[in-house]
Amino acid sequence: MSNKAVLAYSGGLDTSVAIKWLKERYNLDVITLAVDIGNVADLEAIKQKAVNLGAIKSLVIDARESFVKDFVFPALQADAVYEGQYPLATALGRPLIVQLLVETAKREGATAVAHGCTGKGNDQVRFDVGIAALAPELKVIAPAREWAMTREQTIAYAQEHNIPIPVTVTSPYSIDENLWGRSIECGVLEDPWNEPPGDVFVWTKPLEETLSEPTYLEIGFDMGIPISLDGENLDGVKLIQRIHELAGKHSIGRIDHIENRLVGIKSREIYEAPAAVVLLKAHQALEDLVLTKEQLRFKAKVASEYADLVYNGLWFSGLRQDLAAYVESSQRYVTGTVKVKLFKGNCQVVGRKSPYSLYDYSLATYDKGDIFDQSASSGFIHIWGLPVRTQAQAQHLKPSE
Ligand code: ARG
């Protein structure tokens, strides 16, 4: 009797080849699991394809809702962006796929799980570390990392084994996509001097072809979660899809990032993340209104730590959970509406309001109605400047020092 393995299946060339390879190399019966987090065109076709290739069972799960609720929105509340540029779409999808792989393996009595990652990227780390955290008893197999075949060898293997070569194989790029963003690398993009050719982008119009009128959008937030567009309540998946459409028409969300991988390699990745770029900007604009200076500064540090943990495959760590608890607490008053203007590649915040706003007109105004006691300032400044006056006298600091 052979053992069973659950394979994270995309329907692409590598994971299709892996179905045969796991049987040949390890005599494992393969159960495939395709997870839709906003990336899958035809779940039924993928399901059938795996069966045709010899999978003993082919499962598909629509996990879009959970992806948004449990991964994307917590990361949005955290303002998590890796190295100031990458909204972490791929990185956020991995721990959810890991959870589902592990659940499936337990339910099906499998002894191993498998994924299609190579040995050079971050995704292998996210899978391996995540699986080890949730189910250390499961063996993890990464066929592409083990076989180390070139693209040509993989294609030859597929031909020998009657595995249909998907049309995407002719694409010069490696692409990963989900609701939060699209990641594109390889081909001409590997030379960081090359401008990304037009065919890299699918979700965003070139700047030359954007609309000639701006689009205004009012995004409503409740405790840091976006809940409405122009006054209409929408569930998370729909809200992201709607913003994605609108912002893409204005060429918003193109990112060209020289990024530092966990395995030490610098890589060049292009991202398209129209909804993420708009929502992150709007969310931060609302925080600017309702959080104090100290809360904002501390939260920016948490955001960068949080992003690093997600990127580095440590979603299931205690520290990520601790930071998430802080982030959640910080969102108690992040409720209100942000008005953005989408135009010519830019998402500009042009208005914000909240019942918990800390902006006080009667303190800020230079017009009548001013209640700020200007006479109190001189005493405050006297004390504030005390250390500088003391030092200047004791140490005779020169302006050029
Ligand atoms: N660099 C991104 C990350 O590490 C995306 C990786 C997948 N990219 C791809 N084009 N297949 O999260």
Coordinates of C-alpha atoms and ligand atoms in Angstrom, one line a residue:
M1 CA 0.0 0.0 0.0
S2 CA 1.4 3.4 -0.9
N3 CA 1.3 6.5 1.2
K4 CA -0.6 9.7 0.3
A5 CA 0.7 13.2 -0.2
V6 CA -1.3 16.4 -0.6
L7 CA 0.1 18.6 -3.3
A8 CA -0.5 22.4 -3.5
Y9 CA -1.7 22.5 -7.1
S10 CA -1.8 25.5 -9.4
G11 CA -2.5 23.7 -12.7
G12 CA 0.7 25.0 -14.1
L13 CA 3.6 23.0 -15.5
D14 CA 5.7 22.4 -12.4
T15 CA 2.9 21.2 -10.2
S16 CA 1.5 19.1 -13.0
V17 CA 4.8 17.4 -13.5
A18 CA 5.0 16.9 -9.7
I19 CA 2.0 14.7 -9.7
K20 CA 3.8 12.1 -11.8
W21 CA 7.2 12.7 -10.2
L22 CA 5.9 12.1 -6.7
K23 CA 4.5 8.7 -7.8
E24 CA 7.7 7.7 -9.7
R25 CA 10.2 8.9 -7.1
Y26 CA 8.4 8.3 -3.8
N27 CA 5.5 6.0 -4.8
L28 CA 3.1 8.4 -3.3
D29 CA -0.5 8.7 -4.2
V30 CA -1.2 12.3 -4.8
I31 CA -4.2 14.3 -3.7
T32 CA -4.1 17.8 -5.3
L33 CA -5.4 20.9 -3.6
A34 CA -6.0 24.0 -5.6
V35 CA -6.8 27.0 -3.5
D36 CA -8.5 30.0 -5.0
I37 CA -7.4 33.3 -3.4
G38 CA -8.4 35.3 -6.3
N39 CA -6.0 33.9 -8.9
V40 CA -7.8 31.0 -10.4
A41 CA -9.6 31.3 -13.7
D42 CA -11.3 28.0 -14.0
L43 CA -11.3 25.8 -10.8
E44 CA -13.2 23.0 -12.5
A45 CA -10.7 22.7 -15.3
I46 CA -7.9 22.6 -12.8
K47 CA -9.7 19.9 -10.9
Q48 CA -10.2 17.7 -14.0
K49 CA -6.6 18.2 -15.1
A50 CA -5.2 16.8 -11.9
V51 CA -7.4 13.7 -12.2
N52 CA -6.3 13.2 -15.8
L53 CA -2.7 13.3 -14.7
G54 CA -3.2 10.6 -12.1
A55 CA -4.2 12.3 -8.9
I56 CA -6.2 10.0 -6.8
K57 CA -8.3 12.9 -5.6
S58 CA -8.5 16.5 -6.8
L59 CA -9.8 19.1 -4.4
V60 CA -10.5 22.8 -5.0
I61 CA -11.3 25.4 -2.3
D62 CA -12.5 28.9 -2.8
A63 CA -10.7 30.6 0.1
R64 CA -11.1 34.2 -1.1
E65 CA -13.2 35.3 1.9
S66 CA -10.8 33.9 4.5
F67 CA -7.8 35.3 2.6
V68 CA -9.3 38.8 2.8
K69 CA -10.6 38.6 6.4
D70 CA -7.7 36.7 8.1
F71 CA -4.7 37.8 6.1
V72 CA -5.1 40.8 3.8
F73 CA -7.1 43.0 6.1
P74 CA -5.0 42.4 9.2
A75 CA -2.0 43.3 7.1
L76 CA -3.8 46.4 5.9
Q77 CA -4.5 47.4 9.5
A78 CA -0.8 46.9 10.2
D79 CA 0.1 49.0 7.1
A80 CA 2.4 46.2 6.2
V81 CA 4.6 46.9 3.2
Y82 CA 7.9 45.2 2.6
E83 CA 10.9 47.5 2.2
G84 CA 8.5 50.4 1.6
Q85 CA 7.3 49.0 -1.7
Y86 CA 5.8 45.5 -1.8
P87 CA 2.3 45.1 -0.3
L88 CA 3.1 41.4 0.3
A89 CA 0.4 39.7 -1.8
T90 CA 2.2 36.5 -2.5
A91 CA 3.7 36.4 1.0
L92 CA 0.2 36.7 2.6
G93 CA -1.3 34.0 0.5
R94 CA 1.2 31.3 1.6
P95 CA 0.2 30.8 5.2
L96 CA -3.4 30.3 4.2
I97 CA -2.4 27.7 1.6
V98 CA -0.3 26.1 4.3
Q99 CA -3.2 25.9 6.7
L100 CA -5.4 24.3 4.1
L101 CA -2.7 21.8 3.0
V102 CA -2.3 20.7 6.6
E103 CA -6.0 20.4 7.3
T104 CA -6.4 18.4 4.2
A105 CA -3.5 16.1 4.9
K106 CA -4.9 15.4 8.4
R107 CA -8.4 14.7 7.0
E108 CA -7.1 12.5 4.2
G109 CA -4.6 10.6 6.4
A110 CA -1.7 11.7 4.2
T111 CA 1.9 11.5 5.6
A112 CA 3.4 14.1 3.3
V113 CA 2.6 17.5 1.7
A114 CA 4.2 18.9 -1.4
H115 CA 4.6 22.3 -3.0
G116 CA 6.0 23.5 -6.3
C117 CA 8.6 26.1 -5.0
T118 CA 12.2 26.2 -6.2
G119 CA 15.1 26.3 -3.9
K120 CA 15.9 30.0 -4.5
G121 CA 12.9 31.9 -3.4
N122 CA 11.1 33.0 -0.3
D123 CA 8.0 30.9 -0.9
Q124 CA 9.8 27.6 -0.1
V125 CA 10.6 29.1 3.3
R126 CA 7.0 30.2 3.9
F127 CA 5.7 26.7 3.1
D128 CA 8.3 24.7 5.0
V129 CA 8.3 26.8 8.1
G130 CA 4.5 27.1 8.1
I131 CA 4.0 23.4 7.8
A132 CA 6.6 22.6 10.4
A133 CA 4.8 25.0 12.8
L134 CA 1.4 23.5 12.3
A135 CA 2.1 19.8 11.7
P136 CA 5.7 18.9 12.4
E137 CA 4.9 15.2 11.8
L138 CA 4.2 15.8 8.1
K139 CA 7.0 15.3 5.6
V140 CA 7.5 18.2 3.2
I141 CA 8.5 17.5 -0.3
A142 CA 9.4 20.2 -2.8
P143 CA 9.8 18.4 -6.1
A144 CA 11.1 21.4 -8.1
R145 CA 13.7 22.0 -5.5
E146 CA 14.8 18.4 -5.5
W147 CA 14.8 17.7 -9.2
A148 CA 16.5 21.0 -10.1
M149 CA 15.5 20.6 -13.7
T150 CA 15.8 23.4 -16.1
R151 CA 12.7 24.7 -17.8
E152 CA 13.6 22.7 -20.9
Q153 CA 14.1 19.5 -18.9
T154 CA 10.8 20.0 -17.2
I155 CA 9.1 20.4 -20.6
A156 CA 10.8 17.3 -21.9
Y157 CA 9.7 15.3 -18.8
A158 CA 6.2 16.6 -19.4
Q159 CA 6.3 15.5 -23.0
E160 CA 7.6 12.0 -22.1
H161 CA 4.8 11.6 -19.6
N162 CA 2.0 13.0 -21.8
I163 CA 1.5 16.0 -19.5
P164 CA -0.1 18.8 -21.6
I165 CA 2.0 21.9 -21.6
P166 CA -0.1 24.9 -20.6
V167 CA 0.0 27.9 -22.8
T168 CA 1.3 29.9 -19.9
V169 CA 4.6 28.1 -20.4
T170 CA 5.2 30.2 -23.5
S171 CA 5.1 33.3 -21.2
P172 CA 8.6 34.6 -20.6
Y173 CA 7.6 35.5 -17.0
S174 CA 7.0 33.8 -13.7
I175 CA 3.8 35.1 -12.3
D176 CA 1.9 34.7 -9.0
E177 CA -1.3 36.4 -8.4
N178 CA -4.1 36.8 -5.9
L179 CA -6.7 39.4 -4.9
W180 CA -4.1 41.6 -3.2
G181 CA -1.6 41.7 -6.1
R182 CA 0.2 40.2 -9.0
S183 CA 4.0 39.4 -8.8
I184 CA 6.0 39.1 -12.1
E185 CA 9.6 38.2 -12.5
C186 CA 12.1 36.5 -14.9
G187 CA 12.8 37.0 -18.6
V188 CA 14.0 40.5 -19.6
L189 CA 13.1 41.8 -16.1
E190 CA 16.2 40.1 -14.7
D191 CA 18.2 43.0 -16.1
P192 CA 17.3 45.8 -13.7
W193 CA 18.2 48.3 -16.4
N194 CA 15.4 47.1 -18.6
E195 CA 12.2 49.0 -18.5
P196 CA 9.4 46.5 -18.0
P197 CA 7.8 45.8 -21.4
G198 CA 4.1 46.5 -21.8
D199 CA 3.1 42.8 -21.7
V200 CA 4.2 42.5 -18.1
F201 CA 1.1 44.4 -17.0
V202 CA -2.3 42.9 -17.1
W203 CA -4.3 44.7 -14.4
T204 CA -3.1 48.3 -15.0
K205 CA -3.4 50.4 -18.1
P206 CA -0.3 52.1 -19.4
L207 CA -0.2 55.8 -18.4
E208 CA -0.6 56.8 -22.0
E209 CA -4.0 55.2 -22.1
T210 CA -5.5 56.3 -18.9
L211 CA -8.8 58.1 -18.5
S212 CA -8.8 61.8 -19.2
E213 CA -11.0 62.5 -16.1
P214 CA -10.2 61.7 -12.5
T215 CA -12.2 59.2 -10.5
Y216 CA -13.1 60.2 -6.9
L217 CA -13.8 57.4 -4.4
E218 CA -15.0 57.6 -0.9
I219 CA -13.7 54.7 1.2
G220 CA -15.5 54.0 4.5
F221 CA -13.5 52.2 7.3
D222 CA -14.7 50.6 10.5
M223 CA -11.9 50.0 13.0
G224 CA -9.3 49.9 10.2
I225 CA -11.3 47.6 8.0
P226 CA -12.6 49.0 4.7
I227 CA -16.4 48.4 4.6
S228 CA -17.9 50.7 2.0
L229 CA -17.3 52.5 -1.3
D230 CA -19.2 55.7 -2.1
G231 CA -21.6 54.9 0.8
E232 CA -22.4 51.4 -0.4
N233 CA -21.5 48.6 2.0
L234 CA -19.5 45.9 0.3
D235 CA -17.9 42.6 1.5
G236 CA -14.1 42.6 1.4
V237 CA -13.7 40.6 -1.7
K238 CA -16.0 42.8 -3.8
L239 CA -14.6 46.0 -2.3
I240 CA -11.1 45.0 -3.3
Q241 CA -12.2 43.9 -6.8
R242 CA -14.1 47.2 -7.4
I243 CA -11.1 49.3 -6.4
H244 CA -8.8 47.1 -8.4
E245 CA -10.9 47.8 -11.6
L246 CA -11.1 51.6 -11.0
A247 CA -7.5 52.1 -10.0
G248 CA -6.2 49.9 -12.8
K249 CA -7.8 52.2 -15.4
H250 CA -5.7 55.0 -14.0
S251 CA -2.5 53.0 -14.1
I252 CA -2.2 53.0 -10.3
G253 CA -0.3 50.2 -8.5
R254 CA 2.7 49.5 -10.7
I255 CA 5.7 48.8 -8.5
D256 CA 9.3 48.1 -9.7
H257 CA 11.2 46.7 -6.7
I258 CA 14.8 45.6 -6.3
E259 CA 14.1 43.4 -3.3
N260 CA 16.1 41.6 -0.7
R261 CA 15.1 38.0 -0.5
L262 CA 15.5 36.0 2.7
V263 CA 17.9 33.6 1.0
G264 CA 20.3 36.5 0.4
I265 CA 19.6 37.2 -3.2
K266 CA 18.7 40.6 -4.6
S267 CA 15.9 40.2 -7.1
R268 CA 13.9 42.5 -9.3
E269 CA 10.2 42.0 -9.1
I270 CA 7.4 43.9 -10.7
Y271 CA 4.1 44.1 -8.9
E272 CA 0.7 45.2 -9.9
A273 CA -1.4 46.0 -6.8
P274 CA -3.9 48.7 -7.6
A275 CA -6.3 48.0 -4.8
A276 CA -3.6 47.5 -2.2
V277 CA -1.9 50.8 -3.1
V278 CA -5.2 52.7 -2.8
L279 CA -6.3 51.0 0.4
L280 CA -3.0 51.3 2.1
K281 CA -2.8 55.0 1.3
A282 CA -6.4 55.7 2.4
H283 CA -6.0 53.6 5.6
Q284 CA -2.9 55.6 6.6
A285 CA -4.6 58.9 5.9
L286 CA -7.3 58.0 8.3
E287 CA -4.8 56.9 10.9
D288 CA -3.1 60.3 10.5
L289 CA -6.4 61.9 11.6
V290 CA -7.3 59.7 14.6
L291 CA -4.0 58.5 16.1
T292 CA -1.6 60.7 18.1
K293 CA 1.9 61.5 17.0
E294 CA 3.3 58.9 19.4
Q295 CA 0.9 56.2 18.3
L296 CA 1.7 56.9 14.7
R297 CA 5.5 56.7 15.2
F298 CA 5.3 53.5 17.2
K299 CA 2.9 52.0 14.8
A300 CA 5.3 52.7 11.9
K301 CA 7.9 50.6 13.6
V302 CA 5.4 47.8 14.2
A303 CA 4.4 48.0 10.5
S304 CA 8.0 47.4 9.4
E305 CA 8.5 44.5 11.8
Y306 CA 5.2 43.0 10.9
A307 CA 6.0 43.2 7.1
D308 CA 9.4 41.5 7.7
L309 CA 7.8 38.7 9.6
V310 CA 5.2 38.1 6.9
Y311 CA 7.9 38.3 4.1
N312 CA 10.3 36.0 6.0
G313 CA 7.7 33.2 6.4
L314 CA 7.1 33.7 10.1
W315 CA 3.3 34.2 10.0
F316 CA 2.7 31.5 12.6
S317 CA 5.3 32.9 15.1
G318 CA 4.4 34.2 18.5
L319 CA 5.9 37.6 17.6
R320 CA 3.6 38.0 14.6
Q321 CA 0.6 37.2 16.8
D322 CA 1.8 39.7 19.5
L323 CA 2.2 42.5 16.9
A324 CA -1.2 41.6 15.5
A325 CA -2.8 42.1 18.9
Y326 CA -1.1 45.5 19.2
V327 CA -2.3 46.4 15.7
E328 CA -5.9 45.4 16.5
S329 CA -5.9 47.5 19.6
S330 CA -4.5 50.5 17.6
Q331 CA -7.5 50.3 15.3
R332 CA -10.2 51.0 17.9
Y333 CA -10.9 54.5 16.5
V334 CA -9.8 54.1 12.9
T335 CA -13.3 54.6 11.7
G336 CA -14.3 57.2 9.2
T337 CA -14.2 58.0 5.5
V338 CA -11.3 58.9 3.2
K339 CA -11.8 60.6 -0.2
V340 CA -9.2 59.7 -2.9
K341 CA -8.6 61.0 -6.3
L342 CA -7.4 58.5 -8.9
F343 CA -5.7 60.1 -11.9
K344 CA -2.7 59.6 -14.2
G345 CA -1.0 56.9 -12.2
N346 CA -1.6 58.7 -8.8
C347 CA -3.8 58.0 -5.9
Q348 CA -4.1 61.2 -4.0
V349 CA -5.9 61.5 -0.7
V350 CA -7.9 64.7 -0.9
G351 CA -10.2 64.4 2.1
R352 CA -10.7 62.5 5.4
K353 CA -13.2 62.6 8.2
S354 CA -14.0 60.6 11.4
P355 CA -16.2 60.8 14.4
Y356 CA -13.0 60.2 16.4
S357 CA -10.9 62.8 14.6
L358 CA -8.2 64.4 16.7
Y359 CA -8.0 67.4 14.3
D360 CA -9.5 70.3 16.2
Y361 CA -10.5 73.3 14.0
S362 CA -10.6 75.7 16.9
L363 CA -7.0 74.8 17.8
A364 CA -5.7 74.8 14.2
T365 CA -7.4 77.8 12.7
Y366 CA -5.7 81.2 12.1
D367 CA -9.2 82.7 11.6
K368 CA -11.7 83.8 14.2
G369 CA -12.8 81.1 16.5
D370 CA -9.2 80.4 17.6
I371 CA -9.1 79.0 21.2
F372 CA -5.4 78.2 21.3
D373 CA -3.8 80.2 24.2
Q374 CA -0.8 81.7 22.4
S375 CA 0.4 83.4 25.6
A376 CA 1.1 79.9 27.1
S377 CA 3.6 79.2 24.3
S378 CA 6.5 81.3 25.6
G379 CA 6.6 79.4 28.9
F380 CA 6.5 76.1 27.1
I381 CA 9.3 77.2 24.8
H382 CA 11.4 78.4 27.8
I383 CA 11.4 74.9 29.3
W384 CA 11.6 73.1 26.0
G385 CA 14.7 75.0 25.0
L386 CA 16.4 74.7 28.4
P387 CA 18.8 71.8 27.5
V388 CA 19.9 73.5 24.3
R389 CA 20.6 76.8 26.2
T390 CA 22.5 75.0 28.9
Q391 CA 24.6 73.1 26.5
A392 CA 25.3 76.1 24.3
Q393 CA 26.7 77.9 27.3
A394 CA 28.6 75.1 28.8
Q395 CA 30.1 73.7 25.6
H396 CA 30.4 76.8 23.4
L397 CA 28.9 74.9 20.4
K398 CA 29.7 76.5 17.0
P399 CA 27.0 76.5 14.4
S400 CA 29.1 74.5 12.0
E401 CA 29.8 71.6 14.5
Ligands
ARG1 N1 9.0 38.3 -4.5 C1 7.7 38.0 -4.0 C2 7.8 37.3 -2.6 O1 8.8 36.8 -2.3 C3 6.9 37.2 -5.0 C4 7.4 35.8 -5.2 C5 6.6 35.0 -6.3 N2 6.8 35.7 -7.6 C6 6.6 35.2 -8.8 N3 6.8 36.0 -9.8 N4 6.3 33.9 -9.0 O2 6.8 37.3 -2.0

